[in-house]
């Protein structure tokens, strides 16, 4: 638990001591209820990351907390729910618990390229941003521009995994910058190896959805200069 979270808890507890007994009881109950909900959510996160084999296919241990990911039209990512490629073609809004004056790395990656049964291009990463101050993505350094889900036809459901890492400070990255007009440099990526290279530790937040082919995918392949079976 970070120092900011500890300070917040101590502040809440001290404030409760100054309240009248009835008010203190009500607020204590609210705090405990929130704590119980957070514990339940953390338990579900661990369970679903393991049940869907994201642990160990992508990372060795589950993230610490749930990443909030919302696409246009209020399409929310929720621990393996199914979304269509046409629903996730644009960048989502992403939020997570932050420490003050801290930089973060965000990644979206697909371990199932070209399919979950034959993942010879694992991982095909869709988005990679470093040096994000707090959750201000616009001020982050984009290494790989966002590309939506693009599962090839007849390859079943793919897992699309979002992970956030807390950095030790601003990073200097030598990786090639990748645009969203080409698929070059996206495949055979490993967010685990990337995190080890830059000493990022375990992810502080994560989430994932699943998707399979729909009629938007060929449009995305044309954007990338690929044929439909280009994987």
mmCIF file of C-alpha atoms in Angstrom:
data_model
loop_
_atom_site.group_PDB
_atom_site.id
_atom_site.type_symbol
_atom_site.label_atom_id
_atom_site.label_comp_id
_atom_site.label_asym_id
_atom_site.label_seq_id
_atom_site.Cartn_x
_atom_site.Cartn_y
_atom_site.Cartn_z
ATOM 1 C CA UNK A 1 0.000 0.000 0.000
ATOM 2 C CA UNK A 2 1.402 3.396 -0.999
ATOM 3 C CA UNK A 3 2.151 6.163 1.494
ATOM 4 C CA UNK A 4 -0.618 8.288 0.011
ATOM 5 C CA UNK A 5 -3.216 5.600 0.725
ATOM 6 C CA UNK A 6 -1.928 5.131 4.276
ATOM 7 C CA UNK A 7 -2.130 8.865 4.937
ATOM 8 C CA UNK A 8 -5.664 8.942 3.562
ATOM 9 C CA UNK A 9 -6.775 6.113 5.868
ATOM 10 C CA UNK A 10 -5.163 7.757 8.921
ATOM 11 C CA UNK A 11 -6.855 11.044 8.049
ATOM 12 C CA UNK A 12 -10.243 9.326 7.841
ATOM 13 C CA UNK A 13 -9.720 7.537 11.163
ATOM 14 C CA UNK A 14 -8.664 10.745 12.948
ATOM 15 C CA UNK A 15 -11.646 12.597 11.542
ATOM 16 C CA UNK A 16 -13.993 9.900 12.795
ATOM 17 C CA UNK A 17 -12.693 10.293 16.356
ATOM 18 C CA UNK A 18 -13.799 13.942 16.347
ATOM 19 C CA UNK A 19 -17.402 13.139 15.406
ATOM 20 C CA UNK A 20 -20.411 12.574 17.682
ATOM 21 C CA UNK A 21 -20.975 8.871 18.474
ATOM 22 C CA UNK A 22 -24.020 8.537 16.190
ATOM 23 C CA UNK A 23 -22.262 10.238 13.307
ATOM 24 C CA UNK A 24 -19.091 8.276 13.981
ATOM 25 C CA UNK A 25 -20.989 4.976 13.847
ATOM 26 C CA UNK A 26 -22.660 5.912 10.558
ATOM 27 C CA UNK A 27 -19.395 6.968 8.960
ATOM 28 C CA UNK A 28 -17.559 3.908 10.310
ATOM 29 C CA UNK A 29 -20.230 1.712 8.727
ATOM 30 C CA UNK A 30 -19.798 3.517 5.394
ATOM 31 C CA UNK A 31 -16.015 3.096 5.522
ATOM 32 C CA UNK A 32 -16.332 -0.603 6.362
ATOM 33 C CA UNK A 33 -18.872 -1.119 3.584
ATOM 34 C CA UNK A 34 -16.541 0.535 1.061
ATOM 35 C CA UNK A 35 -13.652 -1.555 2.363
ATOM 36 C CA UNK A 36 -15.712 -4.730 1.977
ATOM 37 C CA UNK A 37 -16.654 -3.795 -1.594
ATOM 38 C CA UNK A 38 -13.016 -3.091 -2.445
ATOM 39 C CA UNK A 39 -11.961 -6.453 -1.000
ATOM 40 C CA UNK A 40 -14.641 -8.250 -3.001
ATOM 41 C CA UNK A 41 -13.593 -6.441 -6.194
ATOM 42 C CA UNK A 42 -9.935 -7.345 -5.615
ATOM 43 C CA UNK A 43 -10.925 -10.977 -5.101
ATOM 44 C CA UNK A 44 -12.905 -11.000 -8.363
ATOM 45 C CA UNK A 45 -9.995 -9.398 -10.203
ATOM 46 C CA UNK A 46 -7.568 -12.092 -9.032
ATOM 47 C CA UNK A 47 -10.068 -14.851 -9.833
ATOM 48 C CA UNK A 48 -10.863 -13.618 -13.353
ATOM 49 C CA UNK A 49 -7.257 -12.897 -14.334
ATOM 50 C CA UNK A 50 -6.427 -16.479 -13.360
ATOM 51 C CA UNK A 51 -9.568 -18.108 -14.791
ATOM 52 C CA UNK A 52 -8.981 -16.467 -18.173
ATOM 53 C CA UNK A 53 -5.291 -17.490 -18.045
ATOM 54 C CA UNK A 54 -4.024 -13.916 -18.315
ATOM 55 C CA UNK A 55 -1.984 -15.155 -15.406
ATOM 56 C CA UNK A 56 0.350 -16.709 -16.583
ATOM 57 C CA UNK A 57 -0.068 -16.066 -20.352
ATOM 58 C CA UNK A 58 0.662 -12.332 -20.028
ATOM 59 C CA UNK A 59 1.822 -11.592 -16.473
ATOM 60 C CA UNK A 60 2.942 -13.815 -13.574
ATOM 61 C CA UNK A 61 0.703 -12.229 -10.910
ATOM 62 C CA UNK A 62 -2.578 -10.273 -11.060
ATOM 63 C CA UNK A 63 -2.608 -6.461 -10.852
ATOM 64 C CA UNK A 64 -3.225 -4.749 -7.540
ATOM 65 C CA UNK A 65 -6.480 -2.980 -8.442
ATOM 66 C CA UNK A 66 -9.159 -2.708 -11.113
ATOM 67 C CA UNK A 67 -8.542 -0.381 -14.043
ATOM 68 C CA UNK A 68 -11.585 1.604 -15.169
ATOM 69 C CA UNK A 69 -11.840 1.517 -18.980
ATOM 70 C CA UNK A 70 -14.770 3.171 -20.757
ATOM 71 C CA UNK A 71 -15.212 3.385 -24.523
ATOM 72 C CA UNK A 72 -17.452 5.884 -26.351
ATOM 73 C CA UNK A 73 -21.114 5.070 -25.874
ATOM 74 C CA UNK A 74 -20.471 4.071 -22.248
ATOM 75 C CA UNK A 75 -19.122 0.683 -23.281
ATOM 76 C CA UNK A 76 -17.254 -0.491 -20.199
ATOM 77 C CA UNK A 77 -14.539 -3.115 -19.931
ATOM 78 C CA UNK A 78 -15.359 -5.535 -17.126
ATOM 79 C CA UNK A 79 -13.073 -8.500 -16.442
ATOM 80 C CA UNK A 80 -13.635 -10.504 -19.585
ATOM 81 C CA UNK A 81 -16.947 -9.179 -20.863
ATOM 82 C CA UNK A 82 -17.481 -9.435 -24.621
ATOM 83 C CA UNK A 83 -17.320 -6.282 -26.742
ATOM 84 C CA UNK A 84 -17.377 -5.947 -30.522
ATOM 85 C CA UNK A 85 -14.438 -4.477 -32.479
ATOM 86 C CA UNK A 86 -16.748 -1.742 -33.794
ATOM 87 C CA UNK A 87 -17.403 -0.716 -30.161
ATOM 88 C CA UNK A 88 -13.714 -0.354 -29.284
ATOM 89 C CA UNK A 89 -12.318 1.284 -32.429
ATOM 90 C CA UNK A 90 -11.621 4.596 -30.663
ATOM 91 C CA UNK A 91 -9.436 5.339 -27.628
ATOM 92 C CA UNK A 92 -11.167 4.722 -24.292
ATOM 93 C CA UNK A 93 -11.132 6.824 -21.148
ATOM 94 C CA UNK A 94 -8.874 5.082 -18.633
ATOM 95 C CA UNK A 95 -8.719 5.755 -14.880
ATOM 96 C CA UNK A 96 -6.840 4.174 -11.983
ATOM 97 C CA UNK A 97 -5.760 5.001 -8.387
ATOM 98 C CA UNK A 98 -2.763 7.333 -8.523
ATOM 99 C CA UNK A 99 -0.026 8.535 -6.213
ATOM 100 C CA UNK A 100 0.825 12.267 -6.322
ATOM 101 C CA UNK A 101 3.662 13.394 -8.592
ATOM 102 C CA UNK A 102 4.034 9.933 -10.101
ATOM 103 C CA UNK A 103 4.440 8.691 -13.674
ATOM 104 C CA UNK A 104 2.715 5.622 -15.101
ATOM 105 C CA UNK A 105 2.919 3.261 -18.085
ATOM 106 C CA UNK A 106 -0.235 2.002 -19.840
ATOM 107 C CA UNK A 107 -0.420 -0.960 -22.197
ATOM 108 C CA UNK A 108 -3.166 -2.767 -24.123
ATOM 109 C CA UNK A 109 -2.088 -6.137 -25.476
ATOM 110 C CA UNK A 110 -3.540 -9.240 -27.168
ATOM 111 C CA UNK A 111 -1.919 -12.574 -26.255
ATOM 112 C CA UNK A 112 -4.088 -14.464 -28.763
ATOM 113 C CA UNK A 113 -2.593 -13.479 -32.128
ATOM 114 C CA UNK A 114 -3.533 -14.892 -34.493
ATOM 115 C CA UNK A 115 -5.663 -17.151 -32.261
ATOM 116 C CA UNK A 116 -5.710 -18.456 -28.731
ATOM 117 C CA UNK A 117 -4.967 -22.004 -29.907
ATOM 118 C CA UNK A 118 -1.976 -20.942 -32.058
ATOM 119 C CA UNK A 119 -0.616 -17.710 -30.535
ATOM 120 C CA UNK A 120 2.565 -17.568 -32.620
ATOM 121 C CA UNK A 121 2.588 -13.758 -32.583
ATOM 122 C CA UNK A 122 1.925 -13.424 -28.827
ATOM 123 C CA UNK A 123 1.658 -10.652 -27.826
ATOM 124 C CA UNK A 124 0.299 -8.249 -30.447
ATOM 125 C CA UNK A 125 0.195 -4.962 -28.573
ATOM 126 C CA UNK A 126 -2.402 -2.326 -29.408
ATOM 127 C CA UNK A 127 -1.372 0.626 -27.256
ATOM 128 C CA UNK A 128 1.671 1.658 -25.244
ATOM 129 C CA UNK A 129 2.072 4.978 -23.425
ATOM 130 C CA UNK A 130 4.776 5.861 -20.890
ATOM 131 C CA UNK A 131 5.545 8.831 -18.644
ATOM 132 C CA UNK A 132 1.874 9.515 -17.931
ATOM 133 C CA UNK A 133 1.570 12.066 -15.096
ATOM 134 C CA UNK A 134 -1.243 10.661 -12.964
ATOM 135 C CA UNK A 135 -4.014 9.662 -15.376
ATOM 136 C CA UNK A 136 -3.400 12.519 -17.826
ATOM 137 C CA UNK A 137 -2.917 10.417 -20.954
ATOM 138 C CA UNK A 138 -2.687 13.456 -23.219
ATOM 139 C CA UNK A 139 0.561 14.431 -21.488
ATOM 140 C CA UNK A 140 2.025 10.931 -21.705
ATOM 141 C CA UNK A 141 4.632 9.800 -24.233
ATOM 142 C CA UNK A 142 3.035 7.555 -26.862
ATOM 143 C CA UNK A 143 5.296 4.723 -27.972
ATOM 144 C CA UNK A 144 2.566 2.843 -29.883
ATOM 145 C CA UNK A 145 -0.568 4.644 -31.042
ATOM 146 C CA UNK A 146 -3.934 3.093 -30.220
ATOM 147 C CA UNK A 147 -5.310 0.405 -32.525
ATOM 148 C CA UNK A 148 -8.657 -1.195 -31.720
ATOM 149 C CA UNK A 149 -9.403 -4.913 -31.502
ATOM 150 C CA UNK A 150 -8.779 -6.734 -34.797
ATOM 151 C CA UNK A 151 -9.287 -10.482 -34.334
ATOM 152 C CA UNK A 152 -9.004 -12.359 -37.664
ATOM 153 C CA UNK A 153 -12.015 -14.224 -38.993
ATOM 154 C CA UNK A 154 -12.678 -17.695 -37.564
ATOM 155 C CA UNK A 155 -10.151 -17.305 -34.726
ATOM 156 C CA UNK A 156 -12.689 -17.111 -31.912
ATOM 157 C CA UNK A 157 -12.507 -14.816 -28.925
ATOM 158 C CA UNK A 158 -9.325 -12.870 -28.226
ATOM 159 C CA UNK A 159 -8.370 -11.445 -24.832
ATOM 160 C CA UNK A 160 -7.506 -7.740 -24.810
ATOM 161 C CA UNK A 161 -5.620 -6.863 -21.659
ATOM 162 C CA UNK A 162 -5.083 -3.397 -20.174
ATOM 163 C CA UNK A 163 -2.296 -2.971 -17.629
ATOM 164 C CA UNK A 164 -0.940 0.057 -15.777
ATOM 165 C CA UNK A 165 2.471 0.191 -14.096
ATOM 166 C CA UNK A 166 3.818 2.754 -11.665
ATOM 167 C CA UNK A 167 7.189 4.115 -12.776
ATOM 168 C CA UNK A 168 10.103 4.975 -10.506
ATOM 169 C CA UNK A 169 10.406 8.310 -12.310
ATOM 170 C CA UNK A 170 10.394 9.686 -15.838
ATOM 171 C CA UNK A 171 11.739 7.070 -18.266
ATOM 172 C CA UNK A 172 13.872 7.434 -21.370
ATOM 173 C CA UNK A 173 12.700 4.804 -23.876
ATOM 174 C CA UNK A 174 14.583 3.791 -26.991
ATOM 175 C CA UNK A 175 11.699 1.830 -28.522
ATOM 176 C CA UNK A 176 10.609 2.627 -32.085
ATOM 177 C CA UNK A 177 7.505 4.818 -32.180
ATOM 178 C CA UNK A 178 4.636 3.006 -33.900
ATOM 179 C CA UNK A 179 1.759 4.713 -35.705
ATOM 180 C CA UNK A 180 -1.797 3.413 -36.080
ATOM 181 C CA UNK A 181 -1.394 3.269 -39.881
ATOM 182 C CA UNK A 182 0.807 0.187 -39.891
ATOM 183 C CA UNK A 183 1.044 -3.155 -38.105
ATOM 184 C CA UNK A 184 4.835 -3.204 -38.163
ATOM 185 C CA UNK A 185 6.506 -3.816 -34.805
ATOM 186 C CA UNK A 186 3.327 -4.832 -32.984
ATOM 187 C CA UNK A 187 3.721 -8.603 -32.821
ATOM 188 C CA UNK A 188 5.845 -10.802 -30.547
ATOM 189 C CA UNK A 189 5.785 -8.167 -27.838
ATOM 190 C CA UNK A 190 5.891 -8.982 -24.121
ATOM 191 C CA UNK A 191 4.625 -6.484 -21.583
ATOM 192 C CA UNK A 192 6.276 -8.600 -18.890
ATOM 193 C CA UNK A 193 9.689 -8.265 -20.565
ATOM 194 C CA UNK A 194 9.057 -4.552 -21.116
ATOM 195 C CA UNK A 195 8.244 -4.107 -17.424
ATOM 196 C CA UNK A 196 11.391 -6.007 -16.447
ATOM 197 C CA UNK A 197 13.519 -3.921 -18.809
ATOM 198 C CA UNK A 198 12.337 -0.686 -17.186
ATOM 199 C CA UNK A 199 12.003 -2.112 -13.655
ATOM 200 C CA UNK A 200 8.279 -1.403 -13.420
ATOM 201 C CA UNK A 201 7.415 -4.237 -11.042
ATOM 202 C CA UNK A 202 3.912 -5.696 -10.988
ATOM 203 C CA UNK A 203 0.985 -3.793 -12.529
ATOM 204 C CA UNK A 204 -0.880 -1.486 -10.167
ATOM 205 C CA UNK A 205 -4.130 -1.800 -12.143
ATOM 206 C CA UNK A 206 -5.599 -3.949 -14.881
ATOM 207 C CA UNK A 207 -8.707 -5.046 -16.735
ATOM 208 C CA UNK A 208 -9.599 -6.940 -19.900
ATOM 209 C CA UNK A 209 -12.341 -7.690 -22.398
ATOM 210 C CA UNK A 210 -12.859 -10.276 -25.118
ATOM 211 C CA UNK A 211 -13.753 -9.760 -28.767
ATOM 212 C CA UNK A 212 -14.110 -11.688 -31.991
ATOM 213 C CA UNK A 213 -14.340 -10.785 -35.670
ATOM 214 C CA UNK A 214 -17.041 -8.419 -36.912
ATOM 215 C CA UNK A 215 -17.556 -6.317 -40.062
ATOM 216 C CA UNK A 216 -15.363 -3.474 -38.736
ATOM 217 C CA UNK A 217 -12.196 -5.594 -38.735
ATOM 218 C CA UNK A 218 -11.571 -5.506 -42.540
ATOM 219 C CA UNK A 219 -11.737 -1.690 -42.392
ATOM 220 C CA UNK A 220 -9.060 -1.679 -39.715
ATOM 221 C CA UNK A 221 -6.869 -4.034 -41.756
ATOM 222 C CA UNK A 222 -7.109 -1.658 -44.714
ATOM 223 C CA UNK A 223 -6.016 1.169 -42.396
ATOM 224 C CA UNK A 224 -3.015 -0.956 -41.426
ATOM 225 C CA UNK A 225 -2.240 -1.892 -45.033
ATOM 226 C CA UNK A 226 -3.054 -5.554 -44.428
ATOM 227 C CA UNK A 227 -5.220 -8.227 -45.952
ATOM 228 C CA UNK A 228 -7.770 -9.828 -43.637
ATOM 229 C CA UNK A 229 -5.561 -12.833 -42.864
ATOM 230 C CA UNK A 230 -2.401 -10.740 -42.498
ATOM 231 C CA UNK A 231 -1.502 -12.196 -39.097
#
